[in-house]
Amino acid sequence: MAAVAAAKPTSRRVGFVGAGRMAEAIAQGLIRAGKVEAQHVLASAPTDRNLCHFRALGCQTTHSNQEVLQSCSLVFFATKPHVLPAVLAEVAPVVTAEHVLVSVAAGVPLSSLEELLPPHTRVLRVSPNLPCVVQEGAMVLARGRHAGSSEVELLRNLLEACGQCEEVPEAQVDVHTGLSGSGVAFVCVFSEALAEGAIKMGMPSGLAHRIAAQTLLGTAKMLLQQGQHPAQLRTDVCTPGGTTIHGLHVLEQGGLRAATMSAVEAATFRAKELSRK
């Protein structure tokens, strides 16, 4: 399967059951990267409210979830978590051995997915984050009992169009939610605070927010491209008696490091609670 995908990256038909923002982001990434042709994407949803965004991309749409399964062998389930069990029960009669089914729903474990589907169905779980919208997502995937290396490589190859994607044990999916899913909001709070500090010192608001965002972007690129530990880059910026060490001292006094660690911990615990429910 992976070999076919590599040889003809735009001929595969990909389905989406659920057409919300995350589904649209993944579809958009696949299409923009040339992984899949727009006319080979089929999305379903109960109403046209979100399907119009898929049509704008050139994709096919339907109100029938079963039609997606009957037309596509690779299907992403991007419904709300509480809706997913009913949707899986609806499509189960048309699931075949040819299908690779991928859940994007947060908090629904692989064991629950497999219980609701025919025996030996190849199921994987993907935890994306919102920057998939701009093809800079941080994603992890976990495989079910019947999904093998070929399915993992197929999915990774496709999802790299939306950002970074790595395979992890399922137990780490909730940690990823706390780190990267919720982390987007944590980073936004820090970016906002950086800009407001500059605004306090007299910089115009729009300029301050643009520079704060670019500072985060540039720092992230350096960390990823140079493979440095953050502590090394931080040390490189600090000069003895300079501006940065004075600012870092204030951040340490404010407990930024401990508060951030606690935020990731709290978000992870909540993700685990939701998974148990």
Tab-separated table of N, CA, C and O in Angstrom, residues 184-233:
chain	number	residue	atom	x	y	z
A	184	VAL	N	-0.739	25.362	21.928
A	184	VAL	CA	-0.972	26.490	21.017
A	184	VAL	C	-1.522	27.685	21.793
A	184	VAL	O	-1.095	28.827	21.597
A	185	ALA	N	-2.461	27.417	22.685
A	185	ALA	CA	-3.031	28.502	23.501
A	185	ALA	C	-1.998	29.061	24.468
A	185	ALA	O	-1.939	30.283	24.695
A	186	PHE	N	-1.162	28.165	25.049
A	186	PHE	CA	-0.138	28.641	25.983
A	186	PHE	C	0.846	29.572	25.268
A	186	PHE	O	1.243	30.606	25.812
A	187	VAL	N	1.236	29.191	24.052
A	187	VAL	CA	2.169	30.021	23.275
A	187	VAL	C	1.521	31.356	22.916
A	187	VAL	O	2.177	32.405	22.934
A	188	CYS	N	0.221	31.329	22.609
A	188	CYS	CA	-0.475	32.582	22.289
A	188	CYS	C	-0.493	33.526	23.481
A	188	CYS	O	-0.346	34.748	23.311
A	189	VAL	N	-0.679	32.973	24.675
A	189	VAL	CA	-0.649	33.809	25.877
A	189	VAL	C	0.717	34.463	26.028
A	189	VAL	O	0.829	35.659	26.334
A	190	PHE	N	1.780	33.678	25.792
A	190	PHE	CA	3.129	34.231	25.924
A	190	PHE	C	3.402	35.275	24.849
A	190	PHE	O	3.987	36.333	25.116
A	191	SER	N	2.952	35.004	23.616
A	191	SER	CA	3.140	35.974	22.532
A	191	SER	C	2.414	37.280	22.850
A	191	SER	O	2.950	38.378	22.638
A	192	GLU	N	1.201	37.152	23.379
A	192	GLU	CA	0.421	38.333	23.754
A	192	GLU	C	1.126	39.120	24.854
A	192	GLU	O	1.201	40.363	24.804
A	193	ALA	N	1.678	38.394	25.827
A	193	ALA	CA	2.377	39.067	26.930
A	193	ALA	C	3.637	39.772	26.439
A	193	ALA	O	3.941	40.888	26.881
A	194	LEU	N	4.384	39.126	25.540
A	194	LEU	CA	5.572	39.771	24.959
A	194	LEU	C	5.186	41.093	24.298
A	194	LEU	O	5.822	42.133	24.521
A	195	ALA	N	4.146	41.032	23.470
A	195	ALA	CA	3.726	42.234	22.750
A	195	ALA	C	3.259	43.317	23.713
A	195	ALA	O	3.578	44.508	23.537
A	196	GLU	N	2.516	42.913	24.742
A	196	GLU	CA	2.014	43.915	25.682
A	196	GLU	C	3.136	44.578	26.473
A	196	GLU	O	3.030	45.751	26.847
A	197	GLY	N	4.208	43.839	26.706
A	197	GLY	CA	5.373	44.461	27.330
A	197	GLY	C	5.941	45.564	26.465
A	197	GLY	O	6.315	46.647	26.957
A	198	ALA	N	5.992	45.276	25.141
A	198	ALA	CA	6.499	46.300	24.223
A	198	ALA	C	5.534	47.471	24.106
A	198	ALA	O	5.950	48.635	24.007
A	199	ILE	N	4.235	47.177	24.131
A	199	ILE	CA	3.234	48.248	24.076
A	199	ILE	C	3.368	49.154	25.297
A	199	ILE	O	3.294	50.388	25.205
A	200	LYS	N	3.592	48.532	26.454
A	200	LYS	CA	3.785	49.312	27.678
A	200	LYS	C	4.967	50.269	27.546
A	200	LYS	O	4.947	51.389	28.075
A	201	MET	N	5.976	49.836	26.798
A	201	MET	CA	7.172	50.656	26.642
A	201	MET	C	7.080	51.612	25.461
A	201	MET	O	8.054	52.281	25.121
A	202	GLY	N	5.899	51.661	24.802
A	202	GLY	CA	5.689	52.703	23.793
A	202	GLY	C	5.587	52.238	22.361
A	202	GLY	O	5.401	53.056	21.458
A	203	MET	N	5.679	50.932	22.077
A	203	MET	CA	5.586	50.458	20.689
A	203	MET	C	4.123	50.344	20.271
A	203	MET	O	3.285	49.903	21.060
A	204	PRO	N	3.792	50.699	19.030
A	204	PRO	CA	2.413	50.538	18.548
A	204	PRO	C	1.966	49.081	18.624
A	204	PRO	O	2.754	48.162	18.394
A	205	SER	N	0.684	48.873	18.911
A	205	SER	CA	0.163	47.532	19.171
A	205	SER	C	0.365	46.570	18.008
A	205	SER	O	0.864	45.451	18.180
A	206	GLY	N	-0.046	46.958	16.800
A	206	GLY	CA	0.074	46.060	15.650
A	206	GLY	C	1.502	45.629	15.411
A	206	GLY	O	1.780	44.447	15.156
A	207	LEU	N	2.420	46.581	15.481
A	207	LEU	CA	3.836	46.283	15.277
A	207	LEU	C	4.347	45.336	16.357
A	207	LEU	O	5.056	44.363	16.080
A	208	ALA	N	3.964	45.594	17.597
A	208	ALA	CA	4.431	44.759	18.704
A	208	ALA	C	3.978	43.314	18.540
A	208	ALA	O	4.749	42.372	18.751
A	209	HIS	N	2.723	43.118	18.160
A	209	HIS	CA	2.210	41.753	17.998
A	209	HIS	C	2.867	41.045	16.809
A	209	HIS	O	3.137	39.845	16.876
A	210	ARG	N	3.144	41.775	15.723
A	210	ARG	CA	3.815	41.156	14.573
A	210	ARG	C	5.230	40.727	14.941
A	210	ARG	O	5.680	39.629	14.582
A	211	ILE	N	5.938	41.583	15.647
A	211	ILE	CA	7.311	41.261	16.019
A	211	ILE	C	7.348	40.118	17.031
A	211	ILE	O	8.210	39.229	16.953
A	212	ALA	N	6.399	40.088	17.960
A	212	ALA	CA	6.350	38.989	18.927
A	212	ALA	C	6.122	37.663	18.223
A	212	ALA	O	6.809	36.660	18.500
A	213	ALA	N	5.169	37.634	17.288
A	213	ALA	CA	4.882	36.394	16.557
A	213	ALA	C	6.083	35.957	15.727
A	213	ALA	O	6.435	34.767	15.674
A	214	GLN	N	6.742	36.913	15.064
A	214	GLN	CA	7.919	36.575	14.252
A	214	GLN	C	9.060	36.075	15.127
A	214	GLN	O	9.825	35.196	14.725
A	215	THR	N	9.176	36.621	16.330
A	215	THR	CA	10.212	36.153	17.263
A	215	THR	C	9.982	34.696	17.631
A	215	THR	O	10.926	33.888	17.670
A	216	LEU	N	8.727	34.320	17.892
A	216	LEU	CA	8.403	32.926	18.196
A	216	LEU	C	8.686	32.034	16.992
A	216	LEU	O	9.255	30.945	17.136
A	217	LEU	N	8.295	32.492	15.801
A	217	LEU	CA	8.520	31.709	14.586
A	217	LEU	C	10.006	31.486	14.327
A	217	LEU	O	10.451	30.363	14.073
A	218	GLY	N	10.775	32.547	14.411
A	218	GLY	CA	12.209	32.440	14.149
A	218	GLY	C	12.917	31.553	15.158
A	218	GLY	O	13.785	30.752	14.810
A	219	THR	N	12.546	31.682	16.421
A	219	THR	CA	13.151	30.853	17.461
A	219	THR	C	12.832	29.388	17.234
A	219	THR	O	13.703	28.515	17.345
A	220	ALA	N	11.576	29.092	16.907
A	220	ALA	CA	11.171	27.706	16.657
A	220	ALA	C	11.939	27.115	15.479
A	220	ALA	O	12.391	25.961	15.522
A	221	LYS	N	12.115	27.894	14.406
A	221	LYS	CA	12.860	27.394	13.250
A	221	LYS	C	14.312	27.090	13.610
A	221	LYS	O	14.888	26.094	13.160
A	222	MET	N	14.922	27.952	14.407
A	222	MET	CA	16.309	27.706	14.822
A	222	MET	C	16.413	26.422	15.638
A	222	MET	O	17.316	25.610	15.436
A	223	LEU	N	15.464	26.203	16.561
A	223	LEU	CA	15.492	25.003	17.390
A	223	LEU	C	15.344	23.743	16.543
A	223	LEU	O	16.036	22.745	16.761
A	224	LEU	N	14.446	23.794	15.559
A	224	LEU	CA	14.201	22.618	14.735
A	224	LEU	C	15.314	22.382	13.716
A	224	LEU	O	15.780	21.260	13.538
A	225	GLN	N	15.739	23.443	13.051
A	225	GLN	CA	16.707	23.279	11.971
A	225	GLN	C	18.129	23.036	12.469
A	225	GLN	O	18.899	22.321	11.843
A	226	GLN	N	18.484	23.623	13.616
A	226	GLN	CA	19.830	23.448	14.143
A	226	GLN	C	19.926	22.317	15.151
A	226	GLN	O	21.028	21.919	15.544
A	227	GLY	N	18.790	21.790	15.574
A	227	GLY	CA	18.783	20.668	16.502
A	227	GLY	C	19.358	20.997	17.871
A	227	GLY	O	19.822	20.110	18.590
A	228	GLN	N	19.302	22.262	18.245
A	228	GLN	CA	19.852	22.673	19.537
A	228	GLN	C	18.862	22.432	20.667
A	228	GLN	O	17.646	22.476	20.471
A	229	HIS	N	19.381	22.168	21.844
A	229	HIS	CA	18.544	22.181	23.040
A	229	HIS	C	18.198	23.637	23.325
A	229	HIS	O	19.030	24.534	23.146
A	230	PRO	N	16.969	23.925	23.763
A	230	PRO	CA	16.600	25.325	24.037
A	230	PRO	C	17.556	26.030	24.986
A	230	PRO	O	17.793	27.243	24.843
A	231	ALA	N	18.118	25.293	25.942
A	231	ALA	CA	19.034	25.926	26.895
A	231	ALA	C	20.273	26.477	26.194
A	231	ALA	O	20.825	27.515	26.605
A	232	GLN	N	20.709	25.801	25.126
A	232	GLN	CA	21.897	26.272	24.404
A	232	GLN	C	21.607	27.574	23.673
A	232	GLN	O	22.404	28.524	23.717
A	233	LEU	N	20.442	27.626	23.007
A	233	LEU	CA	20.082	28.844	22.295
A	233	LEU	C	19.869	29.992	23.281
A	233	LEU	O	20.280	31.133	23.024
